Amino acid sequence: MGNTPTAGQTLERTAPEQAPTRRTASVLLAVCIVLIGLNLRTVFSSFSAILPEITAASGMPAVLVTALTTGPVLLLGLVAPAAPALARRLGIERTILAAMTVLAAGLAVRGTGDFAAMAAGTVAAGAGIGVVNVLLPTLVKRDFQHRLGLMSGLYTGSICAAAALGAGFTQPLLQATGSWQDALAFWTLPAALVVLLFAPLALRRGRTPGTAQEDAGPSVWRSPLAWQITGFMALQAMMSFSVFAWLAPILRERGIDGAVAGYVVAGSIVVQVLGSFLAPPLAARLRSQGWLNAGIALLTGAGFALTILGPLDLIWVWAGMLGVGQGSLTALALTMIVLRTRDAATAARVSGMMQCLGYGIGSSGTLLVGVLYTATGSFTPAALMFLVIGAAAAGMGFLAGRSRFVGS
């Protein structure tokens, strides 16, 4: 009996074994969040990277081109309100898993090349991304409360990296396979891989305590700060998705070779990754992010305008400016969700609101570029438009970044 361990001794022996399990689960979740982010923009940048080849080979009408560049962004906003409700019913992880499965299926269908299949696949991919967009910040707010700056930087950086991958590798894939359908279908593979890796964690976790209470609390739709965050998101989205949809065509219209244009776009987006990784930790250290938001918004608008109007010899400089600005701006807009809310429930509601309206309004940016170019035969009016949008985003970002909390 003397050698029999007491209850306290048993706890002392088992406790150290439980801690590493929790740490391992957190690390695994963080890795999955980054990998999910790496699949959230390839649907946009891969299509635009080889748009001239697709239209030349398929005879795709201009109206379909506009639908396939604008429609997915619009869908991000249309499905956003459904994400919190789905998460309350299924759990955040399981909802993200289902949305990633829809995304992978959409990418696969899009790669068949048939017009109807391309439209259906693009719709499915946009819907899947729209749900994940809303829930990733909520997941970060819930499970990484003490690492908000780091995790916000990691997942926003991975989202920007996804755009770089699509822009930089789709043209080489086309050249290697000789088929634009195969080049687009390739992006099904990383999405399907993430589904397989994330499934065990998501299915094991299920619903989490408190999920059913996410409707509690003040309405974010009555919060001036929530509207300012939403306006900031909408204005940055107008520029962000225009980069994905139109930067490569803009560069090619200026006389840059298709492969080189793809590298410039990819290079710009790679710099976005750096900006999106560094901006959230910096923002988290500041009590107010107003001036940071405003300065980055002005840099982004100027960078986009200069890629259209600036001397072509300095195109890598303009692309770098745009990359630093856009990456930081996207990250800051998403980081406002976690910095300007006090709990995951409020973060979920703000995320649903800002991404519903933000991406809904943001989709008009890609549409306006197409309309202005069709009407004038030049991208110059779009350059002026981006200067105005950048200035408006600076004002809205200043308001959104003040040291206040939604619901306070």
CSV table of C-alpha atoms in Angstrom, one decimal:
chain,number,residue,atom,x,y,z
A,1,MET,CA,0.0,0.0,0.0
A,2,GLY,CA,2.9,2.3,0.7
A,3,ASN,CA,3.9,2.2,-3.0
A,4,THR,CA,0.4,3.0,-4.2
A,5,PRO,CA,0.3,6.5,-5.7
A,6,THR,CA,-2.1,9.0,-4.1
A,7,ALA,CA,-4.7,10.9,-6.2
A,8,GLY,CA,-2.5,14.0,-6.1
A,9,GLN,CA,0.5,12.0,-7.3
A,10,THR,CA,-1.6,10.5,-10.1
A,11,LEU,CA,-2.6,14.0,-11.2
A,12,GLU,CA,1.0,15.2,-11.1
A,13,ARG,CA,2.0,12.4,-13.5
A,14,THR,CA,-0.9,12.8,-15.9
A,15,ALA,CA,-1.1,16.6,-16.1
A,16,PRO,CA,2.2,17.0,-18.1
A,17,GLU,CA,0.9,14.5,-20.6
A,18,GLN,CA,-2.3,16.6,-21.2
A,19,ALA,CA,-0.6,19.9,-21.8
A,20,PRO,CA,1.4,18.8,-24.9
A,21,THR,CA,-1.9,17.4,-26.3
A,22,ARG,CA,-3.6,20.7,-26.1
A,23,ARG,CA,-0.5,22.5,-27.6
A,24,THR,CA,-0.4,19.9,-30.4
A,25,ALA,CA,-4.1,20.5,-31.1
A,26,SER,CA,-3.5,24.3,-31.2
A,27,VAL,CA,-0.5,23.9,-33.6
A,28,LEU,CA,-2.5,21.6,-35.8
A,29,LEU,CA,-5.4,24.0,-36.0
A,30,ALA,CA,-3.1,26.9,-36.7
A,31,VAL,CA,-1.5,24.9,-39.6
A,32,CYS,CA,-4.9,24.0,-41.0
A,33,ILE,CA,-6.0,27.7,-40.9
A,34,VAL,CA,-2.9,28.7,-42.9
A,35,LEU,CA,-3.5,25.9,-45.4
A,36,ILE,CA,-7.1,26.8,-45.8
A,37,GLY,CA,-6.1,30.4,-46.4
A,38,LEU,CA,-3.8,29.2,-49.2
A,39,ASN,CA,-6.9,28.1,-51.2
A,40,LEU,CA,-9.1,31.2,-50.8
A,41,ARG,CA,-8.0,33.3,-53.8
A,42,THR,CA,-6.7,30.9,-56.4
A,43,VAL,CA,-10.1,30.8,-58.1
A,44,PHE,CA,-9.8,34.5,-58.9
A,45,SER,CA,-6.1,34.9,-59.8
A,46,SER,CA,-5.8,31.7,-61.8
A,47,PHE,CA,-8.6,32.7,-64.2
A,48,SER,CA,-7.4,36.2,-64.8
A,49,ALA,CA,-3.8,35.0,-65.4
A,50,ILE,CA,-4.8,33.2,-68.6
A,51,LEU,CA,-7.9,35.1,-69.5
A,52,PRO,CA,-6.6,36.1,-73.0
A,53,GLU,CA,-5.9,32.5,-73.8
A,54,ILE,CA,-9.2,31.3,-72.5
A,55,THR,CA,-11.2,33.9,-74.5
A,56,ALA,CA,-9.1,33.2,-77.7
A,57,ALA,CA,-9.5,29.5,-77.5
A,58,SER,CA,-13.1,29.3,-76.4
A,59,GLY,CA,-14.6,32.4,-78.0
A,60,MET,CA,-16.1,33.3,-74.6
A,61,PRO,CA,-18.4,36.3,-74.9
A,62,ALA,CA,-17.6,39.5,-73.0
A,63,VAL,CA,-20.7,39.2,-70.9
A,64,LEU,CA,-19.5,35.8,-69.6
A,65,VAL,CA,-16.0,37.1,-68.9
A,66,THR,CA,-17.6,39.9,-66.8
A,67,ALA,CA,-19.8,37.4,-65.0
A,68,LEU,CA,-16.9,35.1,-64.2
A,69,THR,CA,-14.7,37.9,-62.8
A,70,THR,CA,-17.5,39.7,-60.9
A,71,GLY,CA,-19.8,36.9,-59.9
A,72,PRO,CA,-17.5,35.1,-57.5
A,73,VAL,CA,-16.8,38.3,-55.5
A,74,LEU,CA,-20.5,39.1,-55.4
A,75,LEU,CA,-21.2,35.6,-54.0
A,76,LEU,CA,-18.7,36.2,-51.2
A,77,GLY,CA,-21.1,38.8,-49.9
A,78,LEU,CA,-24.4,37.0,-50.7
A,79,VAL,CA,-23.5,33.9,-48.7
A,80,ALA,CA,-21.8,35.6,-45.8
A,81,PRO,CA,-24.9,36.1,-43.6
A,82,ALA,CA,-25.5,32.3,-43.7
A,83,ALA,CA,-22.1,31.5,-42.2
A,84,PRO,CA,-22.8,32.3,-38.5
A,85,ALA,CA,-26.1,30.4,-38.6
A,86,LEU,CA,-24.4,27.4,-40.1
A,87,ALA,CA,-21.7,27.5,-37.5
A,88,ARG,CA,-24.2,27.6,-34.7
A,89,ARG,CA,-25.9,24.5,-36.1
A,90,LEU,CA,-22.8,22.5,-37.2
A,91,GLY,CA,-19.9,24.0,-35.3
A,92,ILE,CA,-17.3,26.4,-36.8
A,93,GLU,CA,-14.9,23.7,-37.9
A,94,ARG,CA,-17.4,21.4,-39.5
A,95,THR,CA,-18.9,24.4,-41.4
A,96,ILE,CA,-15.5,25.3,-42.7
A,97,LEU,CA,-14.9,21.7,-43.7
A,98,ALA,CA,-18.2,21.6,-45.6
A,99,ALA,CA,-17.4,24.9,-47.3
A,100,MET,CA,-13.9,23.7,-48.3
A,101,THR,CA,-15.5,20.6,-49.8
A,102,VAL,CA,-17.8,22.8,-51.9
A,103,LEU,CA,-14.8,24.9,-53.0
A,104,ALA,CA,-12.8,21.9,-54.1
A,105,ALA,CA,-15.8,20.5,-56.0
A,106,GLY,CA,-16.4,23.9,-57.7
A,107,LEU,CA,-12.8,24.1,-58.8
A,108,ALA,CA,-13.0,20.6,-60.3
A,109,VAL,CA,-16.2,21.4,-62.2
A,110,ARG,CA,-14.8,24.7,-63.4
A,111,GLY,CA,-11.8,22.9,-64.9
A,112,THR,CA,-14.0,20.9,-67.3
A,113,GLY,CA,-14.1,23.9,-69.6
A,114,ASP,CA,-17.7,23.9,-70.7
A,115,PHE,CA,-19.4,27.3,-70.3
A,116,ALA,CA,-22.2,26.1,-68.1
A,117,ALA,CA,-19.7,24.0,-66.0
A,118,MET,CA,-17.4,27.0,-65.6
A,119,ALA,CA,-20.3,29.2,-64.4
A,120,ALA,CA,-21.6,26.5,-62.0
A,121,GLY,CA,-18.1,25.7,-60.7
A,122,THR,CA,-17.3,29.3,-60.1
A,123,VAL,CA,-20.6,29.9,-58.2
A,124,ALA,CA,-19.8,26.9,-56.0
A,125,ALA,CA,-16.2,28.0,-55.4
A,126,GLY,CA,-17.4,31.6,-54.5
A,127,ALA,CA,-20.0,30.3,-52.1
A,128,GLY,CA,-17.5,28.1,-50.3
A,129,ILE,CA,-15.0,30.9,-50.0
A,130,GLY,CA,-17.7,33.3,-48.8
A,131,VAL,CA,-18.5,31.0,-45.8
A,132,VAL,CA,-14.8,30.4,-44.9
A,133,ASN,CA,-14.1,34.1,-45.1
A,134,VAL,CA,-16.5,34.9,-42.3
A,135,LEU,CA,-15.6,32.0,-40.0
A,136,LEU,CA,-11.8,32.1,-40.1
A,137,PRO,CA,-11.5,35.4,-38.1
A,138,THR,CA,-14.1,34.0,-35.6
A,139,LEU,CA,-12.0,30.9,-35.2
A,140,VAL,CA,-8.8,33.0,-34.6
A,141,LYS,CA,-10.7,35.2,-32.1
A,142,ARG,CA,-12.0,32.1,-30.2
A,143,ASP,CA,-8.9,29.9,-30.1
A,144,PHE,CA,-6.0,32.3,-30.3
A,145,GLN,CA,-7.1,35.1,-28.0
A,146,HIS,CA,-3.5,35.7,-26.8
A,147,ARG,CA,-1.9,35.4,-30.3
A,148,LEU,CA,-4.3,37.6,-32.3
A,149,GLY,CA,-1.6,39.6,-34.1
A,150,LEU,CA,0.5,36.6,-35.0
A,151,MET,CA,-2.5,34.4,-36.2
A,152,SER,CA,-4.1,37.3,-38.0
A,153,GLY,CA,-0.8,37.9,-39.9
A,154,LEU,CA,-0.5,34.2,-40.7
A,155,TYR,CA,-3.9,33.6,-42.1
A,156,THR,CA,-4.1,36.9,-44.0
A,157,GLY,CA,-0.6,36.3,-45.4
A,158,SER,CA,-1.7,32.8,-46.6
A,159,ILE,CA,-4.7,34.4,-48.3
A,160,CYS,CA,-2.5,36.8,-50.2
A,161,ALA,CA,-0.1,33.9,-51.0
A,162,ALA,CA,-3.0,32.0,-52.5
A,163,ALA,CA,-3.5,34.9,-55.0
A,164,ALA,CA,0.2,34.9,-55.8
A,165,LEU,CA,0.2,31.1,-56.4
A,166,GLY,CA,-2.7,31.4,-58.8
A,167,ALA,CA,-1.2,34.4,-60.7
A,168,GLY,CA,2.3,33.0,-60.9
A,169,PHE,CA,1.8,29.3,-61.7
A,170,THR,CA,-1.3,29.2,-63.9
A,171,GLN,CA,0.5,30.5,-67.0
A,172,PRO,CA,3.3,27.9,-66.7
A,173,LEU,CA,0.7,25.2,-66.1
A,174,LEU,CA,-0.9,26.2,-69.3
A,175,GLN,CA,2.4,26.1,-71.2
A,176,ALA,CA,3.2,22.7,-69.7
A,177,THR,CA,-0.1,21.0,-70.3
A,178,GLY,CA,-1.2,22.9,-73.5
A,179,SER,CA,-4.7,23.1,-72.0
A,180,TRP,CA,-6.3,26.0,-70.2
A,181,GLN,CA,-8.9,23.5,-68.8
A,182,ASP,CA,-6.1,21.5,-67.1
A,183,ALA,CA,-4.4,24.6,-65.9
A,184,LEU,CA,-7.6,25.7,-64.1
A,185,ALA,CA,-8.4,22.2,-62.9
A,186,PHE,CA,-5.0,21.9,-61.2
A,187,TRP,CA,-6.1,24.1,-58.3
A,188,THR,CA,-8.6,21.4,-57.2
A,189,LEU,CA,-5.7,19.4,-55.9
A,190,PRO,CA,-4.5,21.7,-53.0
A,191,ALA,CA,-8.1,22.4,-52.0
A,192,ALA,CA,-8.9,18.6,-51.9
A,193,LEU,CA,-5.7,18.0,-49.9
A,194,VAL,CA,-6.7,20.5,-47.2
A,195,VAL,CA,-10.1,18.9,-47.0
A,196,LEU,CA,-8.4,15.6,-46.2
A,197,LEU,CA,-6.0,17.1,-43.7
A,198,PHE,CA,-8.7,19.2,-41.9
A,199,ALA,CA,-11.4,16.6,-41.8
A,200,PRO,CA,-10.2,14.6,-38.7
A,201,LEU,CA,-9.8,17.7,-36.6
A,202,ALA,CA,-13.1,19.2,-37.7
A,203,LEU,CA,-15.2,16.0,-37.3
A,204,ARG,CA,-13.7,15.4,-33.9
A,205,ARG,CA,-14.4,18.9,-32.6
A,206,GLY,CA,-18.0,19.4,-33.7
A,207,ARG,CA,-19.8,22.1,-31.9
A,208,THR,CA,-18.1,24.1,-29.1
A,209,PRO,CA,-19.6,25.5,-25.9
A,210,GLY,CA,-21.2,28.9,-26.4
A,211,THR,CA,-21.7,28.6,-30.1
A,212,ALA,CA,-25.5,28.6,-29.7
A,213,GLN,CA,-25.3,32.0,-27.9
A,214,GLU,CA,-23.8,33.9,-30.8
A,215,ASP,CA,-27.0,35.8,-31.4
A,216,ALA,CA,-26.8,37.3,-27.9
A,217,GLY,CA,-25.6,40.8,-27.5
A,218,PRO,CA,-26.3,44.1,-29.2
A,219,SER,CA,-27.1,44.3,-32.9
A,220,VAL,CA,-24.0,45.1,-34.9
A,221,TRP,CA,-26.2,46.7,-37.6
A,222,ARG,CA,-26.9,49.5,-35.2
A,223,SER,CA,-23.2,50.1,-34.4
A,224,PRO,CA,-21.5,53.1,-36.1
A,225,LEU,CA,-18.2,51.4,-35.6
A,226,ALA,CA,-19.4,48.2,-37.3
A,227,TRP,CA,-20.5,50.3,-40.3
A,228,GLN,CA,-17.1,52.0,-40.4
A,229,ILE,CA,-15.3,48.7,-40.4
A,230,THR,CA,-17.7,47.4,-43.1
A,231,GLY,CA,-17.0,50.5,-45.2
A,232,PHE,CA,-13.3,50.1,-44.9
A,233,MET,CA,-13.6,46.4,-46.0
A,234,ALA,CA,-15.8,47.4,-49.0
A,235,LEU,CA,-13.4,50.0,-50.3
A,236,GLN,CA,-10.3,47.8,-49.9
A,237,ALA,CA,-12.2,44.9,-51.6
A,238,MET,CA,-13.0,47.1,-54.6
A,239,MET,CA,-9.2,47.4,-55.1
A,240,SER,CA,-8.2,44.0,-53.9
A,241,PHE,CA,-10.4,42.0,-56.3
A,242,SER,CA,-9.7,44.3,-59.1
A,243,VAL,CA,-6.0,43.4,-58.7
A,244,PHE,CA,-6.9,39.7,-59.0
A,245,ALA,CA,-9.2,40.2,-62.0
A,246,TRP,CA,-7.6,43.0,-64.0
A,247,LEU,CA,-3.9,43.6,-63.1
A,248,ALA,CA,-2.6,40.9,-65.6
A,249,PRO,CA,-4.9,42.1,-68.4
A,250,ILE,CA,-3.8,45.7,-67.7
A,251,LEU,CA,-0.2,44.8,-67.9
A,252,ARG,CA,-0.7,42.8,-71.1
A,253,GLU,CA,-2.7,45.7,-72.6
A,254,ARG,CA,0.4,47.9,-71.9
A,255,GLY,CA,2.5,45.5,-74.1
A,256,ILE,CA,4.0,43.2,-71.5
A,257,ASP,CA,4.3,39.6,-72.5
A,258,GLY,CA,1.8,37.2,-70.9
A,259,ALA,CA,4.4,35.2,-68.9
A,260,VAL,CA,6.1,38.4,-67.7
A,261,ALA,CA,2.8,39.9,-66.8
A,262,GLY,CA,2.0,36.8,-64.7
A,263,TYR,CA,5.4,37.1,-62.9
A,264,VAL,CA,4.8,40.8,-62.2
A,265,VAL,CA,1.4,40.1,-60.8
A,266,ALA,CA,2.7,37.2,-58.8
A,267,GLY,CA,5.6,39.3,-57.5
A,268,SER,CA,3.2,42.1,-56.5
A,269,ILE,CA,1.1,39.5,-54.6
A,270,VAL,CA,4.2,37.9,-53.0
A,271,VAL,CA,5.0,41.4,-51.6
A,272,GLN,CA,1.4,41.4,-50.4
A,273,VAL,CA,2.1,38.4,-48.3
A,274,LEU,CA,4.9,40.2,-46.5
A,275,GLY,CA,2.6,43.2,-45.9
A,276,SER,CA,-0.2,41.1,-44.7
A,277,PHE,CA,2.1,39.2,-42.4
A,278,LEU,CA,3.6,42.3,-40.8
A,279,ALA,CA,0.6,44.6,-40.6
A,280,PRO,CA,-1.6,42.7,-38.0
A,281,PRO,CA,1.1,42.3,-35.3
A,282,LEU,CA,1.9,46.0,-35.7
A,283,ALA,CA,-1.7,46.9,-35.5
A,284,ALA,CA,-2.2,44.8,-32.4
A,285,ARG,CA,0.5,46.7,-30.6
A,286,LEU,CA,-1.2,50.1,-31.3
A,287,ARG,CA,-4.0,51.3,-29.2
A,288,SER,CA,-5.5,53.1,-32.3
A,289,GLN,CA,-4.9,51.9,-35.9
A,290,GLY,CA,-6.5,55.0,-37.6
A,291,TRP,CA,-3.4,56.6,-39.1
A,292,LEU,CA,-1.9,53.2,-40.1
A,293,ASN,CA,-5.1,52.3,-41.9
A,294,ALA,CA,-5.3,55.7,-43.7
A,295,GLY,CA,-1.6,55.7,-44.8
A,296,ILE,CA,-1.8,52.2,-46.2
A,297,ALA,CA,-5.0,52.9,-48.1
A,298,LEU,CA,-3.4,56.0,-49.8
A,299,LEU,CA,-0.4,53.9,-50.7
A,300,THR,CA,-2.6,51.2,-52.3
A,301,GLY,CA,-4.6,53.6,-54.4
A,302,ALA,CA,-1.5,55.4,-55.6
A,303,GLY,CA,0.3,52.1,-56.4
A,304,PHE,CA,-2.7,50.8,-58.5
A,305,ALA,CA,-2.9,54.1,-60.4
A,306,LEU,CA,0.8,54.0,-61.2
A,307,THR,CA,0.7,50.5,-62.5
A,308,ILE,CA,-1.7,51.9,-65.1
A,309,LEU,CA,-0.2,55.3,-65.8
A,310,GLY,CA,3.4,55.2,-64.5
A,311,PRO,CA,6.4,54.7,-66.7
A,312,LEU,CA,6.6,51.1,-67.8
A,313,ASP,CA,10.4,50.9,-67.0
A,314,LEU,CA,9.4,51.2,-63.3
A,315,ILE,CA,6.6,48.6,-63.4
A,316,TRP,CA,8.3,46.5,-60.8
A,317,VAL,CA,8.4,49.5,-58.4
A,318,TRP,CA,4.7,50.3,-59.0
A,319,ALA,CA,3.8,46.6,-58.5
A,320,GLY,CA,5.8,46.5,-55.3
A,321,MET,CA,4.0,49.6,-54.0
A,322,LEU,CA,0.7,48.1,-54.8
A,323,GLY,CA,1.7,44.8,-53.2
A,324,VAL,CA,2.9,46.3,-49.9
A,325,GLY,CA,-0.3,48.5,-49.8
A,326,GLN,CA,-2.8,45.9,-50.8
A,327,GLY,CA,-1.5,43.1,-48.6
A,328,SER,CA,-1.3,45.4,-45.6
A,329,LEU,CA,-4.7,46.9,-46.4
A,330,THR,CA,-6.5,43.5,-46.7
A,331,ALA,CA,-4.9,42.3,-43.5
A,332,LEU,CA,-5.8,45.5,-41.6
A,333,ALA,CA,-9.4,45.3,-42.7
A,334,LEU,CA,-9.7,41.7,-41.5
A,335,THR,CA,-7.8,42.4,-38.3
A,336,MET,CA,-10.3,45.2,-37.4
A,337,ILE,CA,-12.8,42.3,-36.7
A,338,VAL,CA,-10.7,40.9,-33.9
A,339,LEU,CA,-9.2,44.2,-32.5
A,340,ARG,CA,-12.5,46.1,-32.4
A,341,THR,CA,-14.6,43.4,-30.8
A,342,ARG,CA,-14.4,41.9,-27.2
A,343,ASP,CA,-15.5,38.3,-27.8
A,344,ALA,CA,-15.9,35.7,-30.5
A,345,ALA,CA,-19.7,36.0,-30.7
A,346,THR,CA,-19.5,39.7,-31.6
A,347,ALA,CA,-16.6,39.0,-33.9
A,348,ALA,CA,-18.8,36.5,-35.8
A,349,ARG,CA,-21.6,39.0,-36.2
A,350,VAL,CA,-19.3,41.8,-37.3
A,351,SER,CA,-17.5,39.4,-39.7
A,352,GLY,CA,-20.8,38.4,-41.3
A,353,MET,CA,-21.9,42.0,-41.7
A,354,MET,CA,-18.7,43.4,-43.0
A,355,GLN,CA,-18.1,40.5,-45.5
A,356,CYS,CA,-21.8,40.5,-46.6
A,357,LEU,CA,-21.8,44.2,-47.5
A,358,GLY,CA,-18.0,44.5,-48.0
A,359,TYR,CA,-17.7,41.9,-50.6
A,360,GLY,CA,-21.1,42.7,-52.1
A,361,ILE,CA,-20.0,46.3,-52.7
A,362,GLY,CA,-16.4,45.3,-53.4
A,363,SER,CA,-17.5,43.2,-56.4
A,364,SER,CA,-18.5,46.5,-58.1
A,365,GLY,CA,-14.8,47.4,-58.4
A,366,THR,CA,-14.1,44.6,-60.9
A,367,LEU,CA,-17.4,45.4,-62.8
A,368,LEU,CA,-16.6,49.2,-62.9
A,369,VAL,CA,-13.1,48.5,-64.4
A,370,GLY,CA,-14.7,46.4,-67.1
A,371,VAL,CA,-17.4,49.0,-67.8
A,372,LEU,CA,-14.9,51.9,-67.9
A,373,TYR,CA,-12.6,50.0,-70.2
A,374,THR,CA,-15.4,48.9,-72.6
A,375,ALA,CA,-16.7,52.5,-72.8
A,376,THR,CA,-13.4,54.3,-73.3
A,377,GLY,CA,-11.0,51.6,-74.6
A,378,SER,CA,-8.5,52.7,-71.9
A,379,PHE,CA,-7.7,51.8,-68.3
A,380,THR,CA,-6.9,55.4,-67.5
A,381,PRO,CA,-10.4,56.1,-66.0
A,382,ALA,CA,-9.9,53.1,-63.8
A,383,ALA,CA,-6.6,54.6,-62.5
A,384,LEU,CA,-8.4,57.8,-61.5
A,385,MET,CA,-11.2,55.7,-59.9
A,386,PHE,CA,-8.6,53.9,-57.7
A,387,LEU,CA,-7.1,57.2,-56.5
A,388,VAL,CA,-10.6,58.2,-55.4
A,389,ILE,CA,-11.3,54.8,-53.8
A,390,GLY,CA,-7.9,54.9,-52.0
A,391,ALA,CA,-8.7,58.3,-50.5
A,392,ALA,CA,-12.2,57.2,-49.4
A,393,ALA,CA,-10.7,54.1,-47.8
A,394,ALA,CA,-8.2,56.3,-45.9
A,395,GLY,CA,-11.0,58.2,-44.4
A,396,MET,CA,-13.1,55.2,-43.5
A,397,GLY,CA,-10.0,53.3,-42.2
A,398,PHE,CA,-9.1,56.2,-39.9
A,399,LEU,CA,-12.6,56.0,-38.3
A,400,ALA,CA,-12.6,52.2,-38.1
A,401,GLY,CA,-9.2,52.1,-36.4
A,402,ARG,CA,-10.0,54.4,-33.5
A,403,SER,CA,-9.7,52.9,-30.0
A,404,ARG,CA,-13.3,51.7,-29.6
A,405,PHE,CA,-15.2,48.4,-29.4
A,406,VAL,CA,-18.3,47.3,-31.2
A,407,GLY,CA,-21.2,47.2,-28.7
A,408,SER,CA,-19.5,49.4,-26.1
